[in-house]
Short mmCIF file of C-alpha atoms in Angstrom, two decimals:
data_model
loop_
_atom_site.label_atom_id
_atom_site.label_comp_id
_atom_site.label_asym_id
_atom_site.label_seq_id
_atom_site.Cartn_x
_atom_site.Cartn_y
_atom_site.Cartn_z
CA MET A 1 0.06 -0.39 -0.43
CA ARG A 2 1.64 3.87 -0.61
CA LYS A 3 3.22 5.21 2.20
CA LYS A 4 1.99 8.22 3.61
CA LYS A 5 3.54 11.90 2.70
CA ASP A 6 4.31 14.36 4.74
CA PHE A 7 2.39 17.08 5.11
CA LEU A 8 4.91 19.35 4.90
CA PHE A 9 6.12 17.30 1.85
CA GLY A 10 2.68 17.95 0.02
CA ALA A 11 2.64 20.99 0.68
CA PHE A 12 5.21 22.04 -1.62
CA ILE A 13 3.69 20.60 -4.36
CA LEU A 14 0.90 22.08 -4.07
CA SER A 15 2.78 25.28 -2.56
CA ALA A 16 5.38 25.12 -5.92
CA SER A 17 1.76 24.47 -7.81
CA ASN A 18 0.27 26.89 -7.20
CA LEU A 19 3.28 29.17 -7.46
CA LEU A 20 2.53 28.96 -10.93
CA ILE A 21 -1.19 28.92 -11.93
CA LYS A 22 -1.00 32.65 -9.63
CA LEU A 23 1.34 33.48 -11.89
CA ILE A 24 -0.49 32.53 -14.62
CA GLY A 25 -3.40 33.79 -13.21
CA ALA A 26 -1.92 37.08 -13.93
CA VAL A 27 -0.43 37.09 -16.62
CA PHE A 28 -4.11 35.64 -17.88
CA ARG A 29 -5.09 39.36 -15.25
CA VAL A 30 -2.81 41.42 -17.49
CA PRO A 31 -3.61 41.44 -21.01
CA LEU A 32 -7.33 41.02 -19.89
CA THR A 33 -6.83 43.63 -18.54
CA GLU A 34 -5.32 45.64 -21.81
CA ILE A 35 -7.83 44.09 -24.08
CA VAL A 36 -11.19 45.18 -21.62
CA GLY A 37 -10.07 48.14 -19.36
CA VAL A 38 -10.52 48.56 -16.13
CA THR A 39 -14.21 49.06 -15.03
CA ALA A 40 -14.80 46.12 -17.99
CA MET A 41 -12.55 44.21 -15.10
CA GLY A 42 -15.14 44.97 -12.25
CA TYR A 43 -17.74 43.04 -14.48
CA PHE A 44 -15.08 39.79 -14.91
CA SER A 45 -14.84 40.27 -10.57
CA SER A 46 -18.47 39.88 -9.99
CA ALA A 47 -19.40 37.06 -11.67
CA TYR A 48 -16.16 34.99 -9.83
CA ASN A 49 -17.35 36.58 -7.05
CA ILE A 50 -21.20 34.84 -7.76
CA TYR A 51 -19.73 32.19 -9.49
CA ASN A 52 -17.20 31.20 -6.01
CA LEU A 53 -20.93 31.08 -4.24
CA LEU A 54 -21.65 28.58 -6.50
CA LEU A 55 -18.89 26.78 -6.09
CA SER A 56 -18.98 27.05 -2.91
CA ILE A 57 -22.08 25.26 -2.87
CA ALA A 58 -21.90 22.93 -4.75
CA THR A 59 -18.31 21.85 -3.97
CA ALA A 60 -16.58 23.21 -0.56
CA GLY A 61 -16.73 20.50 1.93
CA LEU A 62 -15.93 17.75 -1.21
CA PRO A 63 -12.39 17.55 -1.18
CA ILE A 64 -11.84 18.21 2.52
CA GLY A 65 -14.59 15.51 3.42
CA ILE A 66 -13.64 12.43 1.17
CA SER A 67 -9.66 12.99 1.85
CA VAL A 68 -10.69 12.91 6.22
CA MET A 69 -13.35 10.58 5.82
CA ILE A 70 -10.25 7.59 3.70
CA SER A 71 -7.39 8.87 5.45
CA ARG A 72 -8.86 7.72 8.77
CA SER A 73 -10.68 4.64 6.79
CA LEU A 74 -6.70 3.88 5.77
CA ALA A 75 -5.86 4.13 8.98
CA THR A 76 -8.50 1.95 10.78
CA GLY A 77 -8.00 -0.68 8.03
CA LYS A 78 -12.18 0.61 6.95
CA LEU A 79 -10.85 -0.05 2.31
CA ARG A 80 -14.48 -0.80 2.40
CA ASP A 81 -15.94 1.98 3.56
CA ILE A 82 -13.56 4.20 0.05
CA SER A 83 -15.42 3.37 -2.69
CA ARG A 84 -19.09 3.59 -0.66
CA ILE A 85 -17.24 7.16 0.42
CA MET A 86 -16.93 8.12 -3.25
CA LYS A 87 -20.01 7.40 -4.36
CA ILE A 88 -22.04 9.37 -1.39
CA ALA A 89 -19.29 12.18 -2.77
CA ALA A 90 -21.06 11.84 -6.90
CA LEU A 91 -24.12 11.38 -5.63
CA SER A 92 -24.88 14.51 -3.26
CA PHE A 93 -22.43 16.77 -4.24
CA VAL A 94 -21.61 16.82 -8.42
CA SER A 95 -25.33 16.26 -9.00
CA ALA A 96 -25.66 18.86 -7.46
CA GLY A 97 -23.13 20.83 -9.86
CA ALA A 98 -24.84 20.12 -12.73
CA VAL A 99 -27.97 21.52 -10.95
CA LEU A 100 -26.56 24.99 -9.91
CA SER A 101 -25.43 25.22 -13.34
CA VAL A 102 -28.17 25.11 -14.61
CA LEU A 103 -29.43 27.35 -12.67
CA GLY A 104 -26.54 29.66 -12.89
CA MET A 105 -27.17 29.94 -17.11
CA VAL A 106 -31.11 30.32 -16.71
CA PHE A 107 -31.17 32.76 -14.71
CA ALA A 108 -27.76 34.63 -15.25
CA ARG A 109 -29.20 38.31 -16.07
CA GLN A 110 -30.97 38.22 -13.29
CA ILE A 111 -28.15 37.65 -11.26
CA ALA A 112 -25.82 40.56 -12.78
CA VAL A 113 -28.80 42.85 -12.66
CA PHE A 114 -28.68 42.34 -8.88
CA MET A 115 -24.98 42.82 -8.44
CA ASN A 116 -25.59 46.22 -9.70
CA SER A 117 -23.70 45.13 -13.27
CA GLU A 118 -25.76 44.71 -15.80
CA ASP A 119 -23.04 43.90 -18.57
CA ALA A 120 -21.48 41.67 -16.36
CA TYR A 121 -24.02 39.28 -17.69
CA TYR A 122 -22.24 37.54 -20.69
CA ALA A 123 -19.61 36.54 -18.20
CA VAL A 124 -22.37 35.47 -15.40
CA PHE A 125 -23.50 32.60 -18.32
CA TRP A 126 -20.24 31.66 -20.15
CA LEU A 127 -18.85 30.76 -16.33
CA MET A 128 -21.80 28.75 -14.72
CA PRO A 129 -20.44 25.30 -16.69
CA ALA A 130 -18.25 25.40 -14.89
CA VAL A 131 -19.79 25.27 -11.88
CA PHE A 132 -19.93 21.21 -12.73
CA CYS A 133 -16.59 20.53 -14.03
CA ILE A 134 -15.03 21.89 -10.74
CA SER A 135 -17.65 19.11 -8.67
CA VAL A 136 -16.42 16.29 -10.89
CA VAL A 137 -12.68 17.68 -10.21
CA SER A 138 -13.22 17.78 -6.72
CA LEU A 139 -14.45 14.56 -6.19
CA PHE A 140 -11.58 13.37 -7.49
CA LYS A 141 -8.71 15.31 -5.94
CA GLY A 142 -10.50 14.56 -2.42
CA PHE A 143 -9.77 10.99 -3.67
CA PHE A 144 -6.12 11.05 -4.39
CA GLN A 145 -5.38 13.51 -1.59
CA GLY A 146 -7.47 11.01 1.36
CA PHE A 147 -3.98 9.04 0.07
CA GLY A 148 -1.76 12.02 0.77
CA ASN A 149 -0.79 12.44 -2.50
CA MET A 150 -0.88 16.22 -3.38
CA ALA A 151 0.17 15.58 -6.67
CA PRO A 152 -2.89 14.92 -8.62
CA THR A 153 -4.25 18.73 -7.75
CA ALA A 154 -1.31 20.36 -8.61
CA THR A 155 -1.72 18.66 -11.93
CA SER A 156 -4.75 19.23 -12.91
CA ASN A 157 -4.70 23.04 -11.68
CA LEU A 158 -1.65 23.68 -13.83
CA VAL A 159 -3.88 21.87 -16.71
CA GLU A 160 -6.73 24.62 -15.89
CA ALA A 161 -4.71 27.34 -15.68
CA SER A 162 -2.76 26.83 -19.03
CA VAL A 163 -5.95 26.66 -20.72
CA LYS A 164 -7.55 28.99 -19.45
CA LEU A 165 -4.64 31.47 -20.35
CA ILE A 166 -4.15 30.06 -24.01
CA ALA A 167 -7.84 29.68 -24.30
CA GLY A 168 -9.49 32.38 -22.87
CA LEU A 169 -7.16 35.66 -23.28
CA SER A 170 -7.66 34.01 -27.52
CA ILE A 171 -11.04 34.32 -27.21
CA ALA A 172 -11.50 37.28 -25.68
CA TYR A 173 -9.11 38.93 -28.24
CA TYR A 174 -10.75 37.46 -31.23
CA VAL A 175 -14.49 38.98 -29.53
CA SER A 176 -12.68 42.22 -29.17
CA ARG A 177 -10.79 42.62 -31.96
CA VAL A 178 -11.93 39.87 -34.50
CA LEU A 179 -15.55 40.10 -34.00
CA GLY A 180 -15.34 43.37 -32.85
CA GLY A 181 -17.39 43.15 -30.12
CA SER A 182 -18.34 45.79 -26.29
CA ASP A 183 -15.98 45.24 -24.34
CA ALA A 184 -18.25 42.95 -21.58
CA GLU A 185 -18.54 40.12 -24.58
CA ALA A 186 -15.29 39.78 -24.37
CA VAL A 187 -14.90 39.55 -21.19
CA GLY A 188 -17.75 37.13 -21.51
CA GLY A 189 -15.85 35.65 -23.96
CA ALA A 190 -12.76 35.20 -21.98
CA ILE A 191 -15.36 33.78 -18.93
CA ALA A 192 -15.27 31.43 -21.50
CA GLY A 193 -11.77 30.32 -21.68
CA ILE A 194 -12.02 29.28 -18.52
CA THR A 195 -14.49 27.21 -18.43
CA LEU A 196 -13.56 25.61 -20.99
CA SER A 197 -9.81 25.02 -18.85
CA THR A 198 -12.17 23.58 -16.47
CA PHE A 199 -13.90 20.82 -18.79
CA CYS A 200 -9.82 20.04 -19.51
CA ALA A 201 -8.82 19.42 -14.94
CA MET A 202 -12.04 17.50 -15.11
CA THR A 203 -11.00 15.45 -18.44
CA TYR A 204 -7.65 15.10 -16.22
CA MET A 205 -8.69 13.93 -13.40
CA GLY A 206 -10.89 10.72 -14.44
CA LEU A 207 -8.45 9.41 -16.37
CA ARG A 208 -6.29 9.22 -13.85
CA TYR A 209 -8.61 8.54 -11.47
CA LEU A 210 -9.84 5.17 -14.31
CA PHE A 211 -6.23 4.54 -15.29
CA ARG A 212 -5.01 4.58 -11.28
CA LYS A 213 -2.18 2.69 -9.92
CA GLN A 214 -3.03 -0.25 -7.66
CA ASP A 215 -1.86 1.26 -4.46
CA TYR A 216 -4.52 2.70 -4.27
CA ARG A 217 -6.77 -0.60 -5.47
CA PHE A 218 -7.09 -3.24 -3.03
CA SER A 219 -7.02 -6.34 -3.57
CA ARG A 220 -10.42 -8.71 -2.78
CA GLU A 221 -8.47 -10.63 0.35
CA ASP A 222 -8.41 -7.50 1.87
CA LEU A 223 -11.60 -6.42 1.44
CA LEU A 224 -12.60 -9.03 2.75
CA LYS A 225 -10.77 -9.22 6.20
CA SER A 226 -11.75 -5.51 6.09
CA PRO A 227 -14.66 -4.68 8.15
CA GLU A 228 -17.32 -2.62 7.41
CA THR A 229 -19.37 0.99 8.39
CA GLU A 230 -22.81 1.06 8.94
CA ARG A 231 -24.18 3.00 5.60
CA LYS A 232 -26.60 4.74 7.47
CA ILE A 233 -22.90 5.65 10.60
CA LEU A 234 -21.22 6.56 7.07
CA TYR A 235 -22.82 9.11 5.47
CA ARG A 236 -23.41 10.72 8.87
CA SER A 237 -19.59 10.81 9.86
CA PHE A 238 -18.88 12.37 5.70
CA PHE A 239 -21.71 15.36 6.44
CA SER A 240 -20.98 15.17 9.21
CA VAL A 241 -16.88 16.22 7.81
CA ALA A 242 -18.83 17.61 4.30
CA PHE A 243 -21.93 20.00 5.46
CA PRO A 244 -19.16 22.40 8.11
CA VAL A 245 -17.48 22.66 5.28
CA MET A 246 -19.25 23.76 2.58
CA LEU A 247 -20.91 25.99 5.20
CA SER A 248 -17.97 28.46 6.21
CA SER A 249 -17.23 28.77 2.38
CA ILE A 250 -20.75 29.55 1.49
CA SER A 251 -19.61 32.07 4.54
CA ALA A 252 -16.64 33.72 3.13
CA ASN A 253 -17.68 33.67 -0.52
CA LEU A 254 -20.82 35.05 0.44
CA MET A 255 -18.90 37.26 1.70
CA ALA A 256 -17.43 38.21 -1.20
CA ALA A 257 -20.47 38.34 -3.29
CA ILE A 258 -21.77 40.59 -0.77
CA ASP A 259 -18.53 42.85 -0.98
CA SER A 260 -19.54 43.05 -4.81
CA PHE A 261 -22.44 44.19 -4.63
CA SER A 262 -22.24 46.56 -1.56
CA VAL A 263 -18.67 48.15 -2.55
CA VAL A 264 -20.31 48.83 -6.25
CA ASN A 265 -23.79 49.84 -4.26
CA CYS A 266 -22.64 52.11 -1.69
CA LEU A 267 -19.93 53.71 -4.46
CA LYS A 268 -22.87 54.87 -6.19
CA GLY A 269 -24.26 56.38 -4.00
CA TYR A 270 -21.58 59.24 -4.88
CA ASN A 271 -20.18 58.37 -7.82
CA ASN A 272 -21.19 57.52 -11.34
CA ILE A 273 -21.71 53.84 -12.48
CA GLU A 274 -18.44 54.08 -14.87
CA ARG A 275 -16.58 55.03 -11.37
CA SER A 276 -18.01 52.88 -9.16
CA ASN A 277 -16.83 49.53 -11.11
CA PHE A 278 -14.06 51.45 -12.43
CA LEU A 279 -12.09 51.51 -8.80
CA TYR A 280 -13.96 47.71 -8.35
CA GLY A 281 -11.56 46.66 -10.23
CA ALA A 282 -8.51 48.66 -8.69
CA TYR A 283 -9.57 46.30 -5.86
CA GLY A 284 -11.40 43.34 -7.00
CA ASN A 285 -9.50 43.00 -9.69
CA MET A 286 -5.03 44.89 -9.38
CA ALA A 287 -5.00 44.93 -5.93
CA LEU A 288 -6.65 41.81 -4.85
CA THR A 289 -5.00 39.20 -7.51
CA ILE A 290 -2.00 40.28 -6.14
CA PHE A 291 -3.17 39.14 -2.60
CA ASN A 292 -3.91 36.40 -3.45
CA LEU A 293 0.00 35.35 -4.75
CA PRO A 294 0.59 33.83 -0.81
CA VAL A 295 -2.85 33.30 0.09
CA ILE A 296 -2.36 30.95 -2.39
CA PHE A 297 1.05 28.75 -0.55
CA ILE A 298 -1.11 29.43 3.64
CA GLY A 299 -3.68 27.89 1.69
CA SER A 300 -1.98 24.73 0.55
CA ILE A 301 -0.75 24.07 4.08
CA GLY A 302 -3.73 23.87 5.31
CA VAL A 303 -4.89 21.24 2.57
CA ALA A 304 -2.28 19.63 2.74
CA LEU A 305 -2.47 19.41 6.41
CA VAL A 306 -5.78 17.83 6.34
CA PRO A 307 -5.31 13.74 6.48
CA GLU A 308 -2.05 13.12 8.75
CA ILE A 309 -4.45 15.85 11.20
CA SER A 310 -7.21 13.19 10.61
CA SER A 311 -4.70 10.09 10.89
CA LEU A 312 -3.25 10.97 14.22
CA PHE A 313 -6.44 12.18 15.88
CA VAL A 314 -7.73 9.70 14.90
CA ARG A 315 -5.21 7.04 16.45
CA LYS A 316 -4.74 8.72 20.18
CA GLU A 317 -0.83 9.81 19.03
CA LYS A 318 -0.88 13.46 21.15
CA LYS A 319 2.88 14.00 20.92
CA ALA A 320 3.17 13.54 16.94
CA LEU A 321 -0.60 15.89 16.75
CA LYS A 322 1.37 18.29 18.81
CA VAL A 323 4.33 18.24 16.91
CA SER A 324 2.71 18.58 13.37
CA MET A 325 0.14 21.55 14.32
CA GLU A 326 2.73 23.36 15.59
CA ARG A 327 4.91 23.00 12.41
CA SER A 328 1.93 23.55 10.08
CA VAL A 329 0.93 26.82 11.93
CA LYS A 330 4.56 27.88 12.32
CA THR A 331 4.98 26.48 9.35
CA SER A 332 2.40 29.38 7.16
CA ALA A 333 2.73 31.97 10.30
CA ILE A 334 6.66 32.00 8.80
CA ILE A 335 4.83 32.34 4.72
CA SER A 336 2.35 34.48 6.52
CA PHE A 337 4.98 37.36 7.76
CA ALA A 338 7.79 37.82 4.75
CA CYS A 339 5.18 38.03 2.58
CA ALA A 340 3.15 40.23 4.03
CA GLY A 341 6.48 41.67 4.72
CA GLY A 342 7.80 41.85 1.70
CA LEU A 343 4.72 42.98 -0.35
CA LEU A 344 3.91 46.15 2.20
CA ALA A 345 7.61 46.56 1.14
CA VAL A 346 6.82 46.82 -2.59
CA SER A 347 3.06 47.21 -2.71
CA HIS A 348 3.34 49.70 -5.70
CA GLU A 349 6.12 48.55 -7.82
CA ALA A 350 4.44 45.18 -7.34
CA VAL A 351 1.12 47.12 -9.40
CA ALA A 352 2.99 48.25 -11.35
CA LEU A 353 4.89 45.96 -12.91
CA LEU A 354 1.21 44.27 -13.82
CA PHE A 355 -1.13 46.57 -14.50
CA SER A 356 -0.80 50.36 -16.96
CA ASP A 357 -3.14 52.41 -16.09
CA ASP A 358 -1.70 55.18 -14.09
CA GLU A 359 -4.73 56.20 -11.55
CA ALA A 360 -5.76 52.34 -11.23
CA VAL A 361 -2.12 51.52 -9.78
CA ALA A 362 -1.77 54.23 -7.53
CA ILE A 363 -5.39 53.29 -6.07
CA ALA A 364 -4.56 49.98 -5.59
CA SER A 365 -0.75 49.83 -4.19
CA VAL A 366 -2.47 51.49 -1.47
CA LEU A 367 -5.04 48.68 -1.22
CA LEU A 368 -2.50 46.37 -1.30
CA LYS A 369 -0.81 48.17 1.53
CA ILE A 370 -4.23 47.82 3.52
CA LEU A 371 -4.37 44.29 2.75
CA THR A 372 -0.72 42.98 3.88
CA PHE A 373 -1.77 42.76 7.55
CA VAL A 374 -4.89 40.89 6.33
CA ILE A 375 -2.00 37.25 4.71
CA ILE A 376 -0.54 37.07 8.46
CA CYS A 377 -4.45 36.87 9.59
CA VAL A 378 -5.37 34.55 6.97
CA GLY A 379 -1.89 31.85 7.53
CA TYR A 380 -3.25 31.24 11.19
CA THR A 381 -6.91 31.61 10.42
CA THR A 382 -6.80 29.07 7.00
CA VAL A 383 -4.41 26.70 9.23
CA PHE A 384 -6.27 26.35 12.24
CA ASN A 385 -9.40 25.18 10.51
CA SER A 386 -7.88 22.85 8.52
CA ILE A 387 -7.09 21.44 11.88
CA LEU A 388 -10.68 21.47 13.59
CA ASN A 389 -11.49 19.94 9.89
CA SER A 390 -8.87 17.30 10.24
CA ILE A 391 -10.39 16.59 14.49
CA LYS A 392 -14.94 16.48 13.40
CA ARG A 393 -15.61 20.46 14.62
CA SER A 394 -15.75 21.55 11.20
CA THR A 395 -19.03 23.51 12.99
CA SER A 396 -16.29 25.65 14.77
CA SER A 397 -14.64 26.58 11.70
CA VAL A 398 -18.28 27.16 11.05
CA VAL A 399 -18.72 29.54 13.17
CA ALA A 400 -16.12 31.95 12.99
CA ILE A 401 -15.39 32.46 9.31
CA PHE A 402 -19.75 33.08 9.55
CA ILE A 403 -19.04 36.09 12.91
CA GLY A 404 -16.12 36.93 10.40
CA SER A 405 -18.10 37.60 7.46
CA ALA A 406 -20.79 39.56 9.18
CA ILE A 407 -18.04 42.18 10.68
CA LYS A 408 -16.70 41.44 7.25
CA SER A 409 -19.99 43.36 5.52
CA ILE A 410 -21.17 45.36 8.37
CA PHE A 411 -18.06 47.45 8.26
CA THR A 412 -18.00 47.58 4.56
CA PHE A 413 -20.64 49.25 4.06
CA ILE A 414 -20.21 51.66 6.66
CA PHE A 415 -16.90 52.12 5.62
CA VAL A 416 -17.56 52.84 1.56
CA SER A 417 -20.73 54.57 2.14
CA ILE A 418 -17.60 57.32 3.75
CA PRO A 419 -17.34 59.81 0.42
CA PHE A 420 -13.55 60.29 2.93
CA LEU A 421 -12.80 56.41 2.98
CA ASN A 422 -13.68 55.81 -0.43
CA ILE A 423 -12.71 52.21 -2.19
CA TYR A 424 -10.37 51.64 0.52
CA GLY A 425 -12.82 51.46 3.04
CA ALA A 426 -13.52 47.61 1.29
CA PRO A 427 -9.77 46.17 2.59
CA LEU A 428 -9.80 48.04 6.05
CA ALA A 429 -13.50 46.12 6.40
CA THR A 430 -11.17 43.57 5.74
CA CYS A 431 -8.27 44.24 8.50
CA ILE A 432 -11.47 44.29 11.18
CA ALA A 433 -12.63 40.37 10.45
CA TYR A 434 -9.57 38.75 9.90
CA PRO A 435 -9.09 39.07 13.23
CA VAL A 436 -11.59 38.04 15.19
CA MET A 437 -11.60 35.09 13.02
CA MET A 438 -8.32 34.31 13.97
CA ILE A 439 -8.96 34.76 16.96
CA ILE A 440 -12.35 32.12 17.21
CA GLY A 441 -9.59 30.10 15.56
CA TYR A 442 -7.42 29.81 17.48
CA TYR A 443 -9.48 29.63 20.58
CA PHE A 444 -11.32 26.52 19.16
CA VAL A 445 -8.46 24.76 17.99
CA LYS A 446 -7.05 25.07 22.25
CA LYS A 447 -10.23 23.81 23.13
CA HIS A 448 -10.58 20.86 20.97
CA THR A 449 -7.24 19.20 21.03
CA VAL A 450 -6.38 19.86 24.34
CA VAL A 451 -2.80 21.20 23.05
CA LYS A 452 -0.51 24.00 23.95
CA MET A 453 1.23 25.64 21.24
CA ASP A 454 4.97 25.99 21.48
CA MET A 455 4.52 30.39 21.54
CA LYS A 456 8.24 31.47 20.82
CA GLU A 457 7.47 29.01 17.29
CA ILE A 458 4.18 29.65 16.08
CA PHE A 459 5.18 33.42 16.80
CA PHE A 460 7.55 35.17 18.42
CA LYS A 461 9.75 33.29 14.94
CA PRO A 462 7.27 33.97 12.30
CA LEU A 463 7.10 37.83 13.55
CA LEU A 464 11.31 38.13 13.31
CA SER A 465 10.75 36.52 9.92
CA GLY A 466 8.38 39.30 8.81
CA VAL A 467 10.33 41.76 10.02
CA LEU A 468 14.01 39.67 8.14
CA CYS A 469 12.21 40.14 4.63
CA TYR A 470 10.75 43.58 4.82
CA ILE A 471 13.66 45.91 6.63
CA PRO A 472 16.09 44.10 3.48
CA ALA A 473 13.08 44.29 0.95
CA LYS A 474 12.74 48.06 1.49
CA ILE A 475 16.32 48.78 1.01
CA LEU A 476 17.24 46.61 -2.07
CA ASN A 477 13.85 48.12 -3.74
CA TRP A 478 14.45 51.53 -2.86
CA LEU A 479 18.54 50.85 -4.18
CA PHE A 480 17.88 49.69 -7.15
CA ASN A 481 15.40 52.02 -8.10
CA MET A 482 17.92 54.94 -7.61
CA LEU A 483 20.53 53.06 -9.49
CA ILE A 484 18.27 51.54 -12.39
CA PRO A 485 14.94 52.58 -12.17
CA SER A 486 12.49 49.95 -13.70
CA ARG A 487 8.63 49.20 -13.26
CA TYR A 488 10.89 45.76 -14.08
CA THR A 489 13.58 46.49 -10.86
CA VAL A 490 10.75 44.75 -8.09
CA ILE A 491 11.69 41.85 -10.13
CA LEU A 492 15.72 41.78 -8.87
CA THR A 493 14.13 42.69 -5.52
CA VAL A 494 11.84 39.70 -5.60
CA ILE A 495 15.21 37.54 -6.24
CA VAL A 496 17.42 38.53 -4.22
CA ILE A 497 15.43 39.61 -1.44
CA ALA A 498 14.42 35.90 -1.37
CA ALA A 499 18.75 34.68 -1.47
CA ILE A 500 18.77 36.90 1.47
CA PHE A 501 15.52 35.30 3.80
CA PHE A 502 16.68 32.04 3.79
CA VAL A 503 19.77 33.13 5.23
CA LEU A 504 18.46 35.30 7.22
CA ILE A 505 15.78 32.22 8.88
CA LEU A 506 18.56 29.89 9.37
CA LEU A 507 20.56 32.26 10.62
CA PHE A 508 18.54 33.31 13.51
CA LYS A 509 17.69 29.93 13.19
CA ILE A 510 13.63 30.61 12.68
CA VAL A 511 13.85 27.19 11.05
CA THR A 512 16.06 24.83 11.24
CA LEU A 513 18.02 22.87 8.28
CA ASP A 514 16.03 19.84 10.09
CA GLU A 515 13.12 21.15 9.35
CA LEU A 516 13.33 21.85 6.04
CA LYS A 517 14.96 18.65 5.05
CA GLY A 518 11.15 17.39 5.57
CA ILE A 519 9.88 19.82 3.56
CA ILE A 520 11.43 17.78 0.79
CA ARG A 521 11.48 14.75 2.61
CA LYS A 522 8.60 12.20 0.98
CA ASP A 523 8.93 9.99 3.75
CA ASP A 524 7.76 11.27 7.12
CA LYS A 525 10.81 8.99 9.15
CA ASN A 526 11.37 12.14 11.26
CA LYS A 527 7.54 11.68 12.56
CA GLU A 528 7.30 11.51 16.63
CA LYS A 529 5.37 9.14 17.64
CA GLY A 530 4.13 9.63 20.57
CA ASN A 531 2.53 7.28 23.38
CA ASP A 532 -0.73 6.23 22.79
CA ASP A 533 -1.92 9.02 24.90
CA GLU A 534 -5.49 9.57 25.14
CA ILE A 535 -6.30 12.71 23.27
CA SER A 536 -9.10 14.70 25.05
CA VAL A 537 -11.67 15.82 22.73
CA GLN A 538 -14.54 17.88 24.81
CA ARG A 539 -18.15 18.32 23.35
CA ASP A 540 -19.86 21.65 21.46
#
């Protein structure tokens, strides 16, 4: 049977692929913005927020639910449960994806009008079939992640991103330049390319599952010896994990959808609709695009963490659980603080590298500066929620996200309605919401695992890493801009600061060489196997 992989190795694979994906995504948005303009990209962002909301209903909780259930089945030897888990997931989530795709296409115009962006109709319509495709992709991602293999997920993401770049830009250019279509229609063409990319990813994952290796199959003898969980209990266990994750994702994406609605609606109170969409385009398409680059690294750690934590928890290995939790939180926090420090130092240069509209760049760079603080909170929140999902305490993560979403929505409406704050009220509201989610998440993790993590490891060392990234980045950015002024100097700054940062975190012993070896080692040979100390789990 396949050896379980260390979660940091899985996170490393996902992070490497996601770096390429995000770079491809940034490359995709930059020429698309040149083709259709900043205002039309506001339609793109509005459509994407609705798409993500429907996607969260159809697929959120699916990969997590499957991976948790499969990792537990492997840990307890209940091999016959695995095929039944896949059937349950396919019946419930994939069918939901199909229904939502059809409904989204039928009511695309009404959705666009509701979002105060009637011209977003084409984008909304062509994006809806992707909901079904991604629901199928998520089914197979969950299967492989349950075995601790993140490579299929990484590859499918790369397939999707590559096709999106080529097909999306080609169709948008053809509609705009050859057919002479409107900017809204060109955005719809780009979205059609995105939908095609999800179909390609679905085809890849389907073939990968169909022709999977023997490591993922079991002999008849193994299956006959395997104990079997009662069907009713299996259903209940699966949905006890998947449903709360779905609710938390819906809450988070509902927050983004409300953002689109409330931000544009509030801006219209003292701007015309064109100006409102321009400002939202600078925020949603430019600032958030760069903000999401480091966030994807953090999300990779959360995804890779689930099978290992779930397996350790069900086997009641308290010492190993503590080690795994501390490593995951520390790794995520170091990345978060470093990225926040680096982005704070080069925010204007980073936006100017990708986008050319001077006014939009000036606005987006300030928005990005405000959002850098949020990256730190996202790092902790993501990992805390992943831990809670792994130990069947997903309801607690729902509570944290729901409260944070409510706070975000309320303060967005209040802040953006103030002309003095204008569009800058949106990221300020986010800076209030995420610390609340982070604190609630930490409280629940501490309560339900009764594991006391070392604050020096999970906070003070990462904080130092942020300082060690910000100061050299600020100095280098100033120096390069003075000696070789160019919009591309930020690339040189990032490359040099990455090397300096790597040396500094080793010099200050923020991470050790042994910890770095653990990231690139496939098998978890150094995992501390604790005594079978029972973990006290308190009930909600």
